Short mmCIF file of C-alpha atoms (C1' of nucleotides) in Angstrom, two decimals:
data_model
loop_
_atom_site.label_atom_id
_atom_site.label_comp_id
_atom_site.label_asym_id
_atom_site.label_seq_id
_atom_site.Cartn_x
_atom_site.Cartn_y
_atom_site.Cartn_z
CA MET A 1 13.64 14.22 36.31
CA ASN A 2 14.60 10.73 37.35
CA ASP A 3 14.94 7.15 36.16
CA THR A 4 11.21 6.51 36.23
CA THR A 5 10.89 8.66 33.11
CA PRO A 6 10.26 6.19 30.32
CA ARG A 7 13.05 6.18 27.74
CA SER A 8 10.43 6.13 25.02
CA SER A 9 6.69 6.47 25.51
CA ALA A 10 4.16 3.83 24.59
CA ARG A 11 2.94 6.12 21.83
CA GLU A 12 6.39 6.48 20.37
CA ARG A 13 6.99 2.72 20.48
CA LEU A 14 3.67 2.08 18.76
CA LEU A 15 4.56 4.48 15.99
CA GLN A 16 7.98 2.89 15.59
CA SER A 17 6.43 -0.57 15.36
CA ALA A 18 3.84 0.75 12.95
CA MET A 19 6.59 2.00 10.63
CA THR A 20 8.14 -1.47 10.45
CA LEU A 21 4.98 -3.57 10.32
CA ILE A 22 3.06 -1.42 7.90
CA ARG A 23 5.99 -1.25 5.51
CA SER A 24 6.49 -4.94 5.50
CA GLN A 25 2.90 -6.27 5.69
CA GLY A 26 0.66 -3.34 4.79
CA PHE A 27 -1.87 -1.44 6.93
CA ALA A 28 -4.91 -3.74 6.72
CA ALA A 29 -2.81 -6.85 7.35
CA THR A 30 -1.38 -5.43 10.54
CA SER A 31 -3.76 -5.88 13.46
CA VAL A 32 -3.94 -3.71 16.54
CA ASP A 33 -3.03 -6.70 18.67
CA GLU A 34 0.10 -7.44 16.60
CA LEU A 35 1.07 -3.78 16.85
CA CYS A 36 0.70 -3.79 20.59
CA LYS A 37 2.69 -7.00 20.97
CA ALA A 38 5.55 -5.57 18.83
CA ALA A 39 5.57 -2.35 20.81
CA GLY A 40 5.31 -4.16 24.12
CA VAL A 41 2.18 -2.35 25.27
CA THR A 42 -1.38 -3.37 25.91
CA LYS A 43 -4.47 -2.65 23.84
CA GLY A 44 -5.67 -0.22 26.47
CA ALA A 45 -2.56 1.87 25.93
CA PHE A 46 -3.16 1.78 22.19
CA PHE A 47 -6.65 3.19 22.41
CA HIS A 48 -5.60 5.69 25.05
CA HIS A 49 -3.22 7.23 22.50
CA PHE A 50 -5.19 6.64 19.28
CA ALA A 51 -8.95 7.02 18.90
CA SER A 52 -8.99 4.23 16.26
CA LYS A 53 -6.83 2.18 14.05
CA GLU A 54 -7.44 4.78 11.31
CA ALA A 55 -6.12 7.48 13.61
CA LEU A 56 -2.96 5.34 14.12
CA GLY A 57 -2.60 5.32 10.33
CA VAL A 58 -2.79 9.12 10.17
CA ALA A 59 -0.33 9.47 13.06
CA ALA A 60 2.04 6.97 11.48
CA ALA A 61 2.10 8.99 8.28
CA ASP A 62 2.76 12.19 10.20
CA TYR A 63 5.41 10.46 12.21
CA TRP A 64 6.98 9.29 8.92
CA SER A 65 7.07 12.91 7.82
CA GLU A 66 8.87 13.99 10.94
CA THR A 67 11.34 11.13 10.80
CA THR A 68 12.26 11.59 7.15
CA SER A 69 12.44 15.37 7.21
CA ALA A 70 14.96 15.08 10.09
CA LEU A 71 16.98 12.58 8.05
CA PHE A 72 17.01 14.76 4.95
CA ALA A 73 17.77 17.92 6.90
CA GLU A 74 21.02 16.39 8.12
CA ALA A 75 21.87 14.79 4.80
CA PRO A 76 25.08 15.78 2.97
CA TYR A 77 23.40 16.82 -0.32
CA HIS A 78 23.01 20.45 0.83
CA ALA A 79 26.79 20.98 0.80
CA PRO A 80 27.75 21.56 -2.87
CA GLU A 81 27.80 25.20 -3.94
CA ASP A 82 26.66 24.56 -7.43
CA PRO A 83 22.83 24.15 -7.40
CA LEU A 84 22.88 21.39 -10.03
CA GLU A 85 25.48 19.49 -7.98
CA ARG A 86 23.07 19.58 -5.04
CA VAL A 87 20.40 17.96 -7.20
CA TYR A 88 22.77 15.23 -8.28
CA ALA A 89 23.92 14.80 -4.65
CA TYR A 90 20.29 14.38 -3.62
CA LEU A 91 19.77 11.62 -6.15
CA ASP A 92 22.95 9.95 -5.07
CA PHE A 93 21.88 10.17 -1.52
CA ARG A 94 18.55 8.57 -2.33
CA ALA A 95 20.49 5.70 -4.06
CA GLU A 96 22.64 5.29 -0.95
CA LEU A 97 19.51 4.86 1.17
CA VAL A 98 18.65 1.73 -0.86
CA GLU A 99 20.16 -0.97 1.29
CA GLY A 100 19.13 -3.75 3.68
CA GLU A 101 15.83 -5.52 3.56
CA THR A 102 13.38 -4.30 0.95
CA TYR A 103 10.86 -2.98 3.48
CA GLU A 104 13.60 -0.94 5.10
CA PHE A 105 14.22 1.31 2.11
CA THR A 106 10.67 1.65 0.97
CA CYS A 107 8.24 4.51 1.79
CA LEU A 108 5.60 4.27 4.50
CA ALA A 109 3.45 6.93 2.84
CA GLY A 110 3.52 5.21 -0.56
CA THR A 111 2.69 1.81 0.92
CA LEU A 112 -0.05 3.27 3.10
CA VAL A 113 -1.79 5.43 0.49
CA GLN A 114 -1.89 2.55 -1.99
CA GLU A 115 -4.36 0.57 0.06
CA THR A 116 -6.26 3.43 1.73
CA PHE A 117 -6.67 6.09 -0.90
CA ASP A 118 -10.24 5.06 -1.64
CA THR A 119 -11.38 3.99 1.82
CA SER A 120 -9.83 6.54 4.23
CA PRO A 121 -9.67 10.19 3.17
CA LEU A 122 -7.87 11.07 6.41
CA ILE A 123 -4.99 8.62 5.83
CA ARG A 124 -4.84 9.57 2.14
CA GLU A 125 -4.45 13.22 3.08
CA ALA A 126 -1.77 12.38 5.64
CA CYS A 127 0.22 10.45 3.05
CA HIS A 128 -0.24 13.26 0.55
CA ARG A 129 1.09 15.77 3.14
CA SER A 130 4.07 13.51 3.66
CA ILE A 131 4.96 13.11 0.04
CA ALA A 132 4.07 16.67 -1.04
CA GLY A 133 5.90 18.02 2.02
CA HIS A 134 9.16 16.33 1.07
CA THR A 135 8.68 17.30 -2.55
CA ALA A 136 8.37 20.92 -1.45
CA THR A 137 11.73 20.78 0.30
CA ILE A 138 13.63 19.67 -2.82
CA GLU A 139 11.76 22.03 -5.12
CA PRO A 140 14.03 25.01 -4.22
CA LEU A 141 17.03 22.78 -5.08
CA VAL A 142 15.68 22.17 -8.55
CA GLN A 143 14.52 25.75 -8.91
CA ALA A 144 18.00 27.06 -8.17
CA ALA A 145 19.54 24.72 -10.77
CA LEU A 146 16.87 25.80 -13.30
CA ASP A 147 17.51 29.48 -12.60
CA ALA A 148 21.30 29.10 -12.77
CA ARG A 149 21.02 27.88 -16.38
CA GLY A 150 17.98 29.86 -17.46
CA ILE A 151 15.90 26.78 -18.22
CA GLY A 152 12.16 27.27 -18.56
CA ALA A 153 9.01 25.43 -19.58
CA PRO A 154 8.20 22.56 -19.80
CA TYR A 155 10.75 22.06 -17.06
CA THR A 156 9.32 23.42 -13.83
CA ALA A 157 10.78 22.87 -10.38
CA SER A 158 7.55 21.51 -8.97
CA SER A 159 7.06 19.07 -11.89
CA LEU A 160 10.64 17.78 -11.72
CA ALA A 161 10.60 17.46 -7.91
CA LEU A 162 7.43 15.42 -8.10
CA LEU A 163 8.89 13.30 -10.89
CA ILE A 164 11.75 12.31 -8.60
CA GLN A 165 9.29 11.08 -6.00
CA THR A 166 7.22 9.32 -8.63
CA VAL A 167 10.24 7.48 -9.98
CA LEU A 168 11.35 6.40 -6.48
CA GLN A 169 7.82 5.17 -5.58
CA GLY A 170 7.72 3.23 -8.76
CA GLY A 171 11.17 1.85 -8.19
CA PHE A 172 10.01 0.55 -4.80
CA ILE A 173 7.25 -1.34 -6.40
CA THR A 174 9.27 -2.94 -9.16
CA SER A 175 11.94 -3.74 -6.67
CA LYS A 176 9.35 -5.43 -4.41
CA ALA A 177 8.08 -7.40 -7.34
CA GLN A 178 11.53 -8.53 -8.46
CA GLY A 179 12.74 -9.17 -4.97
CA GLY A 180 15.87 -7.01 -5.20
CA PRO A 181 17.03 -3.38 -5.21
CA GLU A 182 18.18 -3.33 -8.84
CA PRO A 183 15.04 -1.85 -10.41
CA VAL A 184 14.96 1.22 -8.15
CA LEU A 185 18.72 1.81 -8.50
CA ASP A 186 18.40 1.48 -12.28
CA ALA A 187 15.51 3.92 -12.28
CA ILE A 188 17.52 6.46 -10.25
CA ALA A 189 20.35 6.12 -12.76
CA HIS A 190 17.94 6.89 -15.66
CA LEU A 191 16.50 9.83 -13.74
CA ARG A 192 19.97 11.22 -13.19
CA ARG A 193 20.63 10.95 -16.92
CA TYR A 194 17.34 12.80 -17.72
CA PHE A 195 18.51 15.61 -15.52
CA THR A 196 21.84 15.63 -17.30
CA PHE A 197 20.05 15.97 -20.64
CA ILE A 198 17.93 18.86 -19.28
CA PHE A 199 20.65 20.72 -17.50
CA GLU A 200 23.74 20.01 -19.46
CA GLY A 201 22.25 19.36 -22.89
CA GLY A 202 24.08 16.10 -23.09
CA GLU A 203 25.60 14.67 -26.26
CA THR A 204 23.36 12.57 -28.49
CA PRO A 205 23.83 9.05 -27.23
CA ALA A 206 24.07 7.86 -30.76
CA ALA A 207 27.03 10.20 -31.24
CA THR A 208 28.87 9.03 -28.19
CA LYS A 209 29.15 5.42 -28.89
CA SER A 210 27.20 2.61 -30.44
CA ALA A 211 29.23 -0.62 -30.24
CA ALA A 212 31.97 -1.85 -27.90
CA MET B 26 -24.90 -24.55 -26.42
CA ASN B 27 -28.02 -23.05 -24.95
CA ASP B 28 -29.23 -20.38 -22.52
CA THR B 29 -28.47 -22.43 -19.49
CA THR B 30 -24.76 -21.98 -20.19
CA PRO B 31 -23.65 -19.37 -17.63
CA ARG B 32 -22.63 -16.16 -19.40
CA SER B 33 -19.68 -16.11 -17.06
CA SER B 34 -18.69 -18.76 -14.55
CA ALA B 35 -18.48 -18.22 -10.84
CA ARG B 36 -14.73 -18.36 -11.08
CA GLU B 37 -14.63 -15.67 -13.75
CA ARG B 38 -16.98 -13.40 -11.79
CA LEU B 39 -14.95 -13.85 -8.64
CA LEU B 40 -11.77 -12.87 -10.56
CA GLN B 41 -13.53 -9.86 -12.07
CA SER B 42 -14.73 -8.72 -8.62
CA ALA B 43 -11.27 -9.31 -7.22
CA MET B 44 -9.82 -7.00 -9.89
CA THR B 45 -12.13 -4.20 -8.80
CA LEU B 46 -12.04 -4.71 -5.09
CA ILE B 47 -8.35 -5.33 -4.72
CA ARG B 48 -7.46 -2.31 -6.74
CA SER B 49 -9.73 0.00 -4.70
CA GLN B 50 -9.30 -1.46 -1.22
CA GLY B 51 -6.26 -3.63 -1.33
CA PHE B 52 -5.91 -7.37 -0.86
CA ALA B 53 -5.93 -7.72 2.96
CA ALA B 54 -8.88 -5.32 3.32
CA THR B 55 -10.97 -7.36 0.91
CA SER B 56 -12.62 -10.29 2.67
CA VAL B 57 -13.72 -13.50 1.05
CA ASP B 58 -17.34 -12.83 2.07
CA GLU B 59 -17.19 -9.36 0.44
CA LEU B 60 -15.72 -10.95 -2.70
CA CYS B 61 -18.47 -13.56 -2.82
CA LYS B 62 -21.23 -10.97 -2.37
CA ALA B 63 -19.81 -8.77 -5.11
CA ALA B 64 -19.52 -11.73 -7.48
CA GLY B 65 -22.96 -13.02 -6.53
CA VAL B 66 -21.71 -16.45 -5.43
CA THR B 67 -21.52 -18.28 -2.22
CA LYS B 68 -18.54 -19.15 -0.09
CA GLY B 69 -18.83 -22.77 -1.12
CA ALA B 70 -18.25 -21.71 -4.68
CA PHE B 71 -15.27 -19.67 -3.71
CA PHE B 72 -13.47 -22.46 -1.97
CA HIS B 73 -14.48 -24.87 -4.74
CA HIS B 74 -12.43 -22.79 -7.20
CA PHE B 75 -9.68 -21.53 -4.98
CA ALA B 76 -7.91 -23.47 -2.26
CA SER B 77 -7.36 -20.41 -0.17
CA LYS B 78 -7.53 -16.64 -0.21
CA GLU B 79 -3.84 -16.59 -1.10
CA ALA B 80 -4.61 -18.82 -4.12
CA LEU B 81 -7.21 -16.27 -5.21
CA GLY B 82 -4.50 -13.65 -5.02
CA VAL B 83 -2.23 -15.64 -7.26
CA ALA B 84 -5.15 -16.35 -9.70
CA ALA B 85 -6.11 -12.67 -9.70
CA ALA B 86 -2.59 -11.68 -10.70
CA ASP B 87 -2.53 -14.29 -13.46
CA TYR B 88 -5.99 -13.17 -14.62
CA TRP B 89 -4.66 -9.58 -14.72
CA SER B 90 -1.83 -10.74 -16.92
CA GLU B 91 -4.26 -12.33 -19.37
CA THR B 92 -6.65 -9.34 -19.38
CA THR B 93 -3.97 -6.76 -19.93
CA SER B 94 -2.01 -8.71 -22.50
CA ALA B 95 -5.23 -9.05 -24.57
CA LEU B 96 -5.77 -5.33 -24.23
CA PHE B 97 -2.24 -4.48 -25.32
CA ALA B 98 -2.25 -7.00 -28.13
CA GLU B 99 -5.17 -5.18 -29.76
CA ALA B 100 -3.89 -1.70 -29.03
CA PRO B 101 -3.04 0.68 -31.89
CA TYR B 102 0.60 1.33 -30.93
CA HIS B 103 1.83 -1.56 -33.09
CA ALA B 104 0.83 0.26 -36.29
CA PRO B 105 3.59 2.83 -36.98
CA GLU B 106 6.37 1.60 -39.29
CA ASP B 107 9.10 3.57 -37.54
CA PRO B 108 10.20 1.66 -34.42
CA LEU B 109 10.63 4.83 -32.38
CA GLU B 110 7.15 6.00 -33.32
CA ARG B 111 5.84 2.74 -31.94
CA VAL B 112 7.49 3.50 -28.61
CA TYR B 113 6.00 6.96 -28.57
CA ALA B 114 2.62 5.49 -29.55
CA TYR B 115 2.87 3.05 -26.64
CA LEU B 116 3.48 5.90 -24.20
CA ASP B 117 0.58 7.87 -25.69
CA PHE B 118 -1.63 4.79 -25.33
CA ARG B 119 -0.67 4.40 -21.65
CA ALA B 120 -1.62 8.08 -21.13
CA GLU B 121 -4.99 7.48 -22.85
CA LEU B 122 -5.71 4.64 -20.42
CA VAL B 123 -5.57 7.15 -17.60
CA GLU B 124 -9.20 8.08 -17.18
CA GLY B 125 -12.19 7.49 -14.96
CA GLU B 126 -11.89 6.65 -11.24
CA THR B 127 -8.37 6.31 -9.87
CA TYR B 128 -8.65 2.63 -9.12
CA GLU B 129 -9.74 1.95 -12.66
CA PHE B 130 -6.46 3.03 -14.26
CA THR B 131 -4.13 1.59 -11.65
CA CYS B 132 -2.36 -1.73 -11.76
CA LEU B 133 -3.57 -4.81 -9.95
CA ALA B 134 -0.12 -6.34 -9.78
CA GLY B 135 1.46 -3.19 -8.37
CA THR B 136 -1.20 -2.86 -5.69
CA LEU B 137 -1.08 -6.46 -4.78
CA VAL B 138 2.66 -6.86 -4.62
CA GLN B 139 3.03 -3.84 -2.44
CA GLU B 140 1.28 -5.46 0.50
CA THR B 141 2.21 -9.08 -0.08
CA PHE B 142 5.88 -9.04 -1.20
CA ASP B 143 7.09 -9.96 2.30
CA THR B 144 4.29 -12.23 3.46
CA SER B 145 3.34 -14.27 0.39
CA PRO B 146 6.05 -15.46 -2.01
CA LEU B 147 3.48 -17.02 -4.29
CA ILE B 148 1.55 -13.80 -4.81
CA ARG B 149 4.77 -11.82 -5.13
CA GLU B 150 5.95 -14.14 -7.88
CA ALA B 151 2.63 -13.96 -9.70
CA CYS B 152 2.80 -10.16 -9.63
CA HIS B 153 6.38 -10.27 -10.81
CA ARG B 154 5.35 -12.53 -13.70
CA SER B 155 2.61 -10.04 -14.63
CA ILE B 156 4.87 -7.00 -14.58
CA ALA B 157 7.92 -8.68 -16.12
CA GLY B 158 5.70 -10.40 -18.66
CA HIS B 159 4.31 -7.13 -19.97
CA THR B 160 7.75 -5.52 -19.84
CA ALA B 161 9.04 -8.35 -22.02
CA THR B 162 6.41 -7.56 -24.67
CA ILE B 163 7.51 -3.94 -25.03
CA GLU B 164 11.24 -4.71 -24.90
CA PRO B 165 11.40 -5.64 -28.62
CA LEU B 166 9.71 -2.31 -29.40
CA VAL B 167 12.50 -0.48 -27.61
CA GLN B 168 15.16 -2.76 -29.00
CA ALA B 169 14.09 -2.03 -32.53
CA ALA B 170 14.24 1.69 -31.93
CA LEU B 171 17.67 1.33 -30.34
CA ASP B 172 18.90 -0.76 -33.28
CA ALA B 173 17.48 1.64 -35.88
CA ARG B 174 19.58 4.44 -34.43
CA GLY B 175 22.58 2.43 -33.32
CA ILE B 176 22.23 3.44 -29.70
CA GLY B 177 24.13 1.33 -27.11
CA ALA B 178 25.01 1.25 -23.45
CA PRO B 179 23.91 2.42 -20.96
CA TYR B 180 20.64 2.36 -22.87
CA THR B 181 19.44 -1.23 -23.07
CA ALA B 182 16.00 -2.31 -24.13
CA SER B 183 15.39 -4.28 -20.95
CA SER B 184 16.37 -1.39 -18.73
CA LEU B 185 14.29 1.17 -20.63
CA ALA B 186 11.29 -1.10 -20.83
CA LEU B 187 11.39 -1.65 -17.11
CA LEU B 188 11.83 2.07 -16.54
CA ILE B 189 8.53 2.68 -18.28
CA GLN B 190 6.78 0.29 -15.88
CA THR B 191 8.54 1.84 -12.94
CA VAL B 192 7.48 5.35 -13.92
CA LEU B 193 3.87 4.24 -14.46
CA GLN B 194 3.71 2.43 -11.10
CA GLY B 195 5.18 5.49 -9.33
CA GLY B 196 2.69 7.69 -11.17
CA PHE B 197 -0.21 5.60 -9.86
CA ILE B 198 1.00 6.12 -6.32
CA THR B 199 1.53 9.84 -6.48
CA SER B 200 -1.79 10.14 -8.28
CA LYS B 201 -3.49 8.13 -5.52
CA ALA B 202 -1.91 10.41 -2.94
CA GLN B 203 -2.88 13.62 -4.72
CA GLY B 204 -6.32 12.37 -5.60
CA GLY B 205 -6.08 13.11 -9.35
CA PRO B 206 -4.52 11.79 -12.59
CA GLU B 207 -2.14 14.72 -13.08
CA PRO B 208 1.00 13.19 -11.49
CA VAL B 209 0.99 10.07 -13.64
CA LEU B 210 0.23 12.02 -16.80
CA ASP B 211 2.99 14.48 -15.97
CA ALA B 212 5.39 11.60 -15.33
CA ILE B 213 4.55 10.04 -18.69
CA ALA B 214 5.26 13.37 -20.36
CA HIS B 215 8.70 13.53 -18.73
CA LEU B 216 9.39 9.94 -19.71
CA ARG B 217 8.54 10.74 -23.33
CA ARG B 218 10.95 13.69 -23.21
CA TYR B 219 13.69 11.43 -21.82
CA PHE B 220 13.17 9.12 -24.77
CA THR B 221 13.37 12.05 -27.15
CA PHE B 222 16.73 13.01 -25.61
CA ILE B 223 17.99 9.48 -25.96
CA PHE B 224 16.71 8.79 -29.46
CA GLU B 225 16.70 12.17 -31.10
CA GLY B 226 19.47 13.92 -29.20
CA GLY B 227 17.17 16.79 -28.48
CA GLU B 228 18.23 20.38 -28.31
CA THR B 229 19.65 21.73 -25.10
CA PRO B 230 16.56 23.09 -23.27
CA ALA B 231 18.54 26.14 -22.27
CA ALA B 232 19.15 26.79 -25.98
CA THR B 233 15.52 26.48 -27.07
CA LYS B 234 13.98 29.10 -24.83
CA SER B 235 14.39 30.58 -21.40
CA ALA B 236 11.82 33.36 -21.01
CA ALA B 237 8.43 34.12 -22.58
"C1'" DG C 18 -24.16 -42.50 -12.93
"C1'" DT C 19 -20.67 -39.91 -11.73
"C1'" DA C 20 -17.99 -35.96 -11.44
"C1'" DA C 21 -17.76 -31.21 -11.42
"C1'" DA C 22 -20.20 -26.95 -9.91
"C1'" DC C 23 -22.29 -25.03 -6.79
"C1'" DA C 24 -25.14 -24.01 -1.93
"C1'" DT C 25 -26.02 -24.23 3.22
"C1'" DA C 26 -24.64 -24.38 7.63
"C1'" DC C 27 -21.27 -24.00 10.65
"C1'" DC C 28 -16.77 -23.25 13.39
"C1'" DA C 29 -12.72 -21.62 16.12
"C1'" DA C 30 -9.80 -17.81 15.96
"C1'" DC C 31 -9.28 -13.26 15.52
"C1'" DC C 32 -10.91 -8.54 14.59
"C1'" DG C 33 -11.34 -3.43 16.22
"C1'" DG C 34 -13.09 -1.46 20.06
"C1'" DT C 35 -14.99 -0.83 25.07
"C1'" DT C 36 -15.14 -1.61 29.82
"C1'" DG C 37 -14.00 -0.59 34.72
"C1'" DG C 38 -10.20 0.11 37.01
"C1'" DT C 39 -5.22 1.52 38.99
"C1'" DA C 40 -1.09 4.28 39.55
"C1'" DT C 41 0.98 8.54 39.13
"C1'" DG C 42 1.27 13.11 38.45
"C1'" DT C 43 -0.29 18.36 38.64
"C1'" DG C 44 -2.44 22.26 39.61
"C1'" DT C 45 -4.80 24.94 43.33
"C1'" DC C 46 -7.34 26.52 47.11
"C1'" DT C 47 -6.71 27.22 51.95
"C1'" DA D 1 2.15 22.17 53.89
"C1'" DG D 2 -1.63 19.36 53.03
"C1'" DA D 3 -5.98 18.02 50.97
"C1'" DC D 4 -8.89 17.98 47.26
"C1'" DA D 5 -9.96 18.02 42.20
"C1'" DC D 6 -8.64 16.70 38.07
"C1'" DA D 7 -5.75 14.77 34.25
"C1'" DT D 8 -2.63 11.49 32.12
"C1'" DA D 9 -0.97 6.95 31.20
"C1'" DC D 10 -1.74 2.65 31.26
"C1'" DC D 11 -3.74 -2.29 32.04
"C1'" DA D 12 -6.56 -6.98 31.98
"C1'" DA D 13 -10.77 -8.70 30.71
"C1'" DC D 14 -14.24 -8.68 27.80
"C1'" DC D 15 -17.77 -7.68 23.71
"C1'" DG D 16 -20.24 -8.54 19.39
"C1'" DG D 17 -19.13 -9.18 14.91
"C1'" DT D 18 -16.15 -10.88 11.18
"C1'" DT D 19 -12.45 -13.66 9.59
"C1'" DG D 20 -10.66 -17.55 6.51
"C1'" DG D 21 -11.82 -22.11 6.21
"C1'" DT D 22 -14.52 -26.76 6.44
"C1'" DA D 23 -18.07 -30.44 6.27
"C1'" DT D 24 -21.86 -31.81 4.14
"C1'" DG D 25 -25.39 -31.51 1.18
"C1'" DT D 26 -27.81 -30.60 -3.59
"C1'" DT D 27 -28.00 -29.56 -8.38
"C1'" DT D 28 -26.37 -29.64 -13.04
"C1'" DA D 29 -23.79 -31.41 -17.39
"C1'" DC D 30 -22.32 -35.10 -20.09
#
DNA sequence: GTAAACATACCAACCGGTTGGTATGTGTCT
DNA sequence: AGACACATACCAACCGGTTGGTATGTTTAC
């Protein structure tokens, strides 16, 4: 092992660049040449590592899965002992991630699947794996909270876990349209309130207050 | 007025084709040539009506606004006398629209803004106009329901109206990823329940039932 | 007749992908 | 230990086709 070992391989740098470029421009608008230039490699290197541009799309979605699952594995929302508090902590964590440029807090899989779901089954499946995979990791969190309070249908862990992802994806879109993070943060706040109603019953809003 | 009057102009046919193609393939992946072929016009006609491909994108978003506002103006959800029932009817109507091929029930503005928000301010603004414009039409519905029950902060009509759009946009994405309409329908059902909690207080789920 | 609504022909730049090639390992038989 | 076979990682140049866009007609409506 010596200094000639590249700090990061061409493949890795291409995937890193793909994460940035695809999230800010979309997949179709990002050319292979542009990707190579951003990663500082040649086209030959690109097609050595990826059979086609579509294969890069699949690899980018898989790489996104790895990157995000590492991030969430280390996140602080696993700490609380109360299962419901872990769910709230997860939502708070997702809200904390909303900062910086818009493309930085949006989801690669969501962006990618939007423009390829009908034209590339392989990319669609990779994006589905990414979203469904993360959803599966928070399902036990929700399940534990449900069990702790004996809450049943129509509130299932899988349905609520997917709802969280749905609301976040939608928030990314309305935030992109408005040009600011407010819509997604507002949506997370509503989602948190929905969970409070489900898990803690919540007082009737009309009963709490009506005018200042 | 005679038969030589074109049933629909080249411009109209281009916008119609754009609605279909952009929703199923995305904006960047849809070429001007493809658009012309689908609309049955030549490239000369295209650039006679639109200064550039970007201008077509802006026009498509505006056309989408017109099309959808006509659809919603005629929709049956305005009928109920009770303001809250109108909100529920709106949600039910949105669920009824979810049928056919995936691209058919998804939103042009949402798809378009996702890949252009960072590269084309004009298209981004047109998509924002489309989404915010529709949101503004349902805001009075929510406001009336809020007023009827004296519900105040943190439940504002603008915030709740935008939440509906956010949840729908997110549902379109998770539905695209999964390859079926279930996620968006499931999300609408949750949203309806959230509104029930807000407006009707709702019983604590844990108190209603826990095991079959 | 003239202005808008189209069509035809064309262009330079760029697209995804392929080519033949080099440099650097890595195992493996003797 | 050294030579041969093979694999991996990468590169510069190039390919045919497609891209968004233009320049210049021709037809139609009033």
